[in-house]
Amino acid sequence: MKKIIILLTFLLTASISSYGQIFKPVKWTTSVKKVSAGTYNLIATATIDAGWHLYSQTVPKGGPIPTAFVFKENDNYSLRGKTIEGKGHTVDDPVFNMEITFFEDKAIFTQPIKLNAKGKTKIIGEVEFMVCDDTKCLPPDYVDLEFTIE
């Protein structure tokens, strides 16, 4: 009898855990491109699973959480302007009842910087973002980003 109870408990636990899924529909990669002497672009690329939307950095109030970048301050570099995003799709969203820009498949974000020191420099950043598909939105997520300039 004890073995049956243990077996039933195991099977129940296994079946419940199989229903819970962790969605990670966005994968982030980083790269660095030299623009001129001492000037670089930090490039964060989001690869987005089919059917999901990643939102722009500029979203009207009351809409989804916009994508936002924060870079850890460091004396070795300084930011030059704001993070630039590629062209997305702008639509009248029936869920949020507003015009919203989002990205499908891939999104590229570029942050221009100026180096203040010579030598290898590591820049740490973080991106906050929200994604939705046609039936649900996931809570905002945070991903650490690392850029290395040789």
PDB file of C-alpha atoms in Angstrom:
ATOM      1  CA  MET A   1       0.000   0.000   0.000  1.00  0.00           C
ATOM      2  CA  LYS A   2       2.843   2.372   0.874  1.00  0.00           C
ATOM      3  CA  LYS A   3       4.446   1.770  -2.540  1.00  0.00           C
ATOM      4  CA  ILE A   4       1.160   2.542  -4.316  1.00  0.00           C
ATOM      5  CA  ILE A   5       0.776   5.846  -2.461  1.00  0.00           C
ATOM      6  CA  ILE A   6       4.365   6.822  -3.310  1.00  0.00           C
ATOM      7  CA  LEU A   7       3.820   5.861  -6.962  1.00  0.00           C
ATOM      8  CA  LEU A   8       0.545   7.827  -7.178  1.00  0.00           C
ATOM      9  CA  THR A   9       2.178  10.856  -5.553  1.00  0.00           C
ATOM     10  CA  PHE A  10       5.059  10.686  -8.031  1.00  0.00           C
ATOM     11  CA  LEU A  11       2.727  10.382 -11.039  1.00  0.00           C
ATOM     12  CA  LEU A  12       0.528  13.257  -9.836  1.00  0.00           C
ATOM     13  CA  THR A  13       3.557  15.500  -9.266  1.00  0.00           C
ATOM     14  CA  ALA A  14       5.009  14.632 -12.684  1.00  0.00           C
ATOM     15  CA  SER A  15       1.734  15.336 -14.493  1.00  0.00           C
ATOM     16  CA  ILE A  16       1.227  18.687 -12.723  1.00  0.00           C
ATOM     17  CA  SER A  17       4.771  19.839 -13.445  1.00  0.00           C
ATOM     18  CA  SER A  18       4.442  18.946 -17.138  1.00  0.00           C
ATOM     19  CA  TYR A  19       1.632  21.512 -17.496  1.00  0.00           C
ATOM     20  CA  GLY A  20       3.752  24.385 -16.206  1.00  0.00           C
ATOM     21  CA  GLN A  21       5.800  25.938 -18.990  1.00  0.00           C
ATOM     22  CA  ILE A  22       8.405  28.630 -18.752  1.00  0.00           C
ATOM     23  CA  PHE A  23       8.236  30.832 -21.817  1.00  0.00           C
ATOM     24  CA  LYS A  24      11.474  32.467 -22.973  1.00  0.00           C
ATOM     25  CA  PRO A  25      10.492  33.690 -26.439  1.00  0.00           C
ATOM     26  CA  VAL A  26      13.339  36.227 -26.734  1.00  0.00           C
ATOM     27  CA  LYS A  27      17.077  35.463 -26.888  1.00  0.00           C
ATOM     28  CA  TRP A  28      19.547  38.359 -26.603  1.00  0.00           C
ATOM     29  CA  THR A  29      23.023  38.564 -28.133  1.00  0.00           C
ATOM     30  CA  THR A  30      25.526  41.412 -28.060  1.00  0.00           C
ATOM     31  CA  SER A  31      28.228  42.734 -30.347  1.00  0.00           C
ATOM     32  CA  VAL A  32      30.400  45.824 -30.742  1.00  0.00           C
ATOM     33  CA  LYS A  33      31.090  47.775 -33.924  1.00  0.00           C
ATOM     34  CA  LYS A  34      33.846  50.373 -34.227  1.00  0.00           C
ATOM     35  CA  VAL A  35      32.577  53.600 -35.803  1.00  0.00           C
ATOM     36  CA  SER A  36      35.748  55.711 -35.610  1.00  0.00           C
ATOM     37  CA  ALA A  37      38.755  56.183 -33.319  1.00  0.00           C
ATOM     38  CA  GLY A  38      37.380  55.835 -29.788  1.00  0.00           C
ATOM     39  CA  THR A  39      33.728  55.686 -30.905  1.00  0.00           C
ATOM     40  CA  TYR A  40      31.775  52.420 -30.909  1.00  0.00           C
ATOM     41  CA  ASN A  41      28.244  51.112 -31.233  1.00  0.00           C
ATOM     42  CA  LEU A  42      27.027  48.596 -28.668  1.00  0.00           C
ATOM     43  CA  ILE A  43      24.563  46.356 -30.491  1.00  0.00           C
ATOM     44  CA  ALA A  44      21.938  44.291 -28.675  1.00  0.00           C
ATOM     45  CA  THR A  45      20.030  41.893 -30.928  1.00  0.00           C
ATOM     46  CA  ALA A  46      16.788  40.251 -29.856  1.00  0.00           C
ATOM     47  CA  THR A  47      15.806  37.063 -31.661  1.00  0.00           C
ATOM     48  CA  ILE A  48      12.070  36.631 -31.164  1.00  0.00           C
ATOM     49  CA  ASP A  49      10.212  33.328 -31.438  1.00  0.00           C
ATOM     50  CA  ALA A  50       7.467  33.103 -34.083  1.00  0.00           C
ATOM     51  CA  GLY A  51       4.141  34.565 -32.978  1.00  0.00           C
ATOM     52  CA  TRP A  52       5.613  36.811 -30.266  1.00  0.00           C
ATOM     53  CA  HIS A  53       5.975  40.618 -30.251  1.00  0.00           C
ATOM     54  CA  LEU A  54       8.683  42.627 -28.488  1.00  0.00           C
ATOM     55  CA  TYR A  55       7.631  46.221 -27.846  1.00  0.00           C
ATOM     56  CA  SER A  56       9.376  49.447 -28.804  1.00  0.00           C
ATOM     57  CA  GLN A  57      11.194  51.749 -26.385  1.00  0.00           C
ATOM     58  CA  THR A  58       8.429  54.298 -26.928  1.00  0.00           C
ATOM     59  CA  VAL A  59       5.010  53.039 -25.916  1.00  0.00           C
ATOM     60  CA  PRO A  60       2.051  55.266 -25.005  1.00  0.00           C
ATOM     61  CA  LYS A  61       1.024  55.457 -21.349  1.00  0.00           C
ATOM     62  CA  GLY A  62      -1.364  52.651 -20.485  1.00  0.00           C
ATOM     63  CA  GLY A  63       0.199  50.257 -23.002  1.00  0.00           C
ATOM     64  CA  PRO A  64       2.603  47.377 -22.565  1.00  0.00           C
ATOM     65  CA  ILE A  65       5.940  47.809 -20.788  1.00  0.00           C
ATOM     66  CA  PRO A  66       8.381  49.431 -23.239  1.00  0.00           C
ATOM     67  CA  THR A  67      11.816  47.953 -23.897  1.00  0.00           C
ATOM     68  CA  ALA A  68      14.381  49.851 -21.805  1.00  0.00           C
ATOM     69  CA  PHE A  69      18.168  49.740 -21.566  1.00  0.00           C
ATOM     70  CA  VAL A  70      20.297  50.703 -18.562  1.00  0.00           C
ATOM     71  CA  PHE A  71      24.092  50.735 -18.721  1.00  0.00           C
ATOM     72  CA  LYS A  72      26.261  50.485 -15.615  1.00  0.00           C
ATOM     73  CA  GLU A  73      28.269  53.682 -15.251  1.00  0.00           C
ATOM     74  CA  ASN A  74      31.981  53.322 -15.767  1.00  0.00           C
ATOM     75  CA  ASP A  75      34.765  55.940 -16.102  1.00  0.00           C
ATOM     76  CA  ASN A  76      36.119  54.103 -19.185  1.00  0.00           C
ATOM     77  CA  TYR A  77      33.246  55.185 -21.453  1.00  0.00           C
ATOM     78  CA  SER A  78      30.408  57.640 -21.882  1.00  0.00           C
ATOM     79  CA  LEU A  79      27.071  57.189 -23.629  1.00  0.00           C
ATOM     80  CA  ARG A  80      26.431  59.259 -26.754  1.00  0.00           C
ATOM     81  CA  GLY A  81      22.711  59.865 -26.994  1.00  0.00           C
ATOM     82  CA  LYS A  82      19.942  57.374 -26.438  1.00  0.00           C
ATOM     83  CA  THR A  83      19.639  53.782 -27.574  1.00  0.00           C
ATOM     84  CA  ILE A  84      18.474  53.647 -31.191  1.00  0.00           C
ATOM     85  CA  GLU A  85      16.068  50.947 -32.332  1.00  0.00           C
ATOM     86  CA  GLY A  86      15.434  49.497 -35.771  1.00  0.00           C
ATOM     87  CA  LYS A  87      12.208  49.976 -37.660  1.00  0.00           C
ATOM     88  CA  GLY A  88       9.354  47.965 -36.200  1.00  0.00           C
ATOM     89  CA  HIS A  89       5.710  47.476 -37.119  1.00  0.00           C
ATOM     90  CA  THR A  90       3.267  50.170 -36.002  1.00  0.00           C
ATOM     91  CA  VAL A  91      -0.342  49.022 -35.664  1.00  0.00           C
ATOM     92  CA  ASP A  92      -3.595  49.969 -33.986  1.00  0.00           C
ATOM     93  CA  ASP A  93      -3.557  47.351 -31.254  1.00  0.00           C
ATOM     94  CA  PRO A  94      -7.082  46.163 -30.320  1.00  0.00           C
ATOM     95  CA  VAL A  95      -5.929  44.724 -26.978  1.00  0.00           C
ATOM     96  CA  PHE A  96      -4.369  47.948 -25.688  1.00  0.00           C
ATOM     97  CA  ASN A  97      -6.674  50.156 -27.798  1.00  0.00           C
ATOM     98  CA  MET A  98      -3.821  52.353 -29.042  1.00  0.00           C
ATOM     99  CA  GLU A  99      -1.180  52.668 -31.732  1.00  0.00           C
ATOM    100  CA  ILE A 100       1.857  50.596 -30.727  1.00  0.00           C
ATOM    101  CA  THR A 101       5.192  49.776 -32.354  1.00  0.00           C
ATOM    102  CA  PHE A 102       6.535  46.256 -31.909  1.00  0.00           C
ATOM    103  CA  PHE A 103       9.106  43.887 -33.417  1.00  0.00           C
ATOM    104  CA  GLU A 104       8.689  40.385 -34.820  1.00  0.00           C
ATOM    105  CA  ASP A 105      11.432  37.808 -35.502  1.00  0.00           C
ATOM    106  CA  LYS A 106      14.375  40.157 -34.802  1.00  0.00           C
ATOM    107  CA  ALA A 107      15.038  43.557 -33.261  1.00  0.00           C
ATOM    108  CA  ILE A 108      18.313  45.468 -33.232  1.00  0.00           C
ATOM    109  CA  PHE A 109      19.117  48.160 -30.677  1.00  0.00           C
ATOM    110  CA  THR A 110      22.246  50.319 -30.964  1.00  0.00           C
ATOM    111  CA  GLN A 111      23.842  52.423 -28.221  1.00  0.00           C
ATOM    112  CA  PRO A 112      26.631  54.786 -29.376  1.00  0.00           C
ATOM    113  CA  ILE A 113      29.475  55.278 -26.889  1.00  0.00           C
ATOM    114  CA  LYS A 114      32.790  57.111 -26.663  1.00  0.00           C
ATOM    115  CA  LEU A 115      35.750  55.458 -24.936  1.00  0.00           C
ATOM    116  CA  ASN A 116      37.465  57.606 -22.327  1.00  0.00           C
ATOM    117  CA  ALA A 117      40.381  55.229 -21.778  1.00  0.00           C
ATOM    118  CA  LYS A 118      42.519  52.944 -23.901  1.00  0.00           C
ATOM    119  CA  GLY A 119      42.660  49.202 -23.480  1.00  0.00           C
ATOM    120  CA  LYS A 120      40.143  46.435 -23.038  1.00  0.00           C
ATOM    121  CA  THR A 121      36.824  47.702 -21.708  1.00  0.00           C
ATOM    122  CA  LYS A 122      33.853  45.705 -20.467  1.00  0.00           C
ATOM    123  CA  ILE A 123      30.469  47.418 -20.461  1.00  0.00           C
ATOM    124  CA  ILE A 124      27.596  45.915 -18.507  1.00  0.00           C
ATOM    125  CA  GLY A 125      23.988  46.690 -19.279  1.00  0.00           C
ATOM    126  CA  GLU A 126      20.512  45.411 -18.628  1.00  0.00           C
ATOM    127  CA  VAL A 127      17.440  45.290 -20.814  1.00  0.00           C
ATOM    128  CA  GLU A 128      13.885  45.228 -19.478  1.00  0.00           C
ATOM    129  CA  PHE A 129      11.253  44.080 -21.951  1.00  0.00           C
ATOM    130  CA  MET A 130       7.781  42.659 -22.349  1.00  0.00           C
ATOM    131  CA  VAL A 131       6.461  40.279 -24.997  1.00  0.00           C
ATOM    132  CA  CYS A 132       2.978  39.230 -26.045  1.00  0.00           C
ATOM    133  CA  ASP A 133       1.483  36.808 -28.518  1.00  0.00           C
ATOM    134  CA  ASP A 134      -2.098  36.780 -29.802  1.00  0.00           C
ATOM    135  CA  THR A 135      -3.471  35.275 -26.580  1.00  0.00           C
ATOM    136  CA  LYS A 136      -1.256  36.377 -23.685  1.00  0.00           C
ATOM    137  CA  CYS A 137       1.413  38.731 -22.436  1.00  0.00           C
ATOM    138  CA  LEU A 138       4.299  37.649 -20.254  1.00  0.00           C
ATOM    139  CA  PRO A 139       5.402  39.669 -17.234  1.00  0.00           C
ATOM    140  CA  PRO A 140       8.340  42.019 -17.851  1.00  0.00           C
ATOM    141  CA  ASP A 141      11.692  40.254 -18.009  1.00  0.00           C
ATOM    142  CA  TYR A 142      15.236  41.468 -17.355  1.00  0.00           C
ATOM    143  CA  VAL A 143      18.372  40.234 -19.107  1.00  0.00           C
ATOM    144  CA  ASP A 144      21.972  41.198 -18.353  1.00  0.00           C
ATOM    145  CA  LEU A 145      24.007  42.304 -21.359  1.00  0.00           C
ATOM    146  CA  GLU A 146      27.803  42.349 -21.621  1.00  0.00           C
ATOM    147  CA  PHE A 147      29.856  44.141 -24.272  1.00  0.00           C
ATOM    148  CA  THR A 148      33.645  43.794 -24.553  1.00  0.00           C
ATOM    149  CA  ILE A 149      35.805  46.232 -26.499  1.00  0.00           C
ATOM    150  CA  GLU A 150      39.318  44.919 -27.177  1.00  0.00           C
TER     151      GLU A 150
END
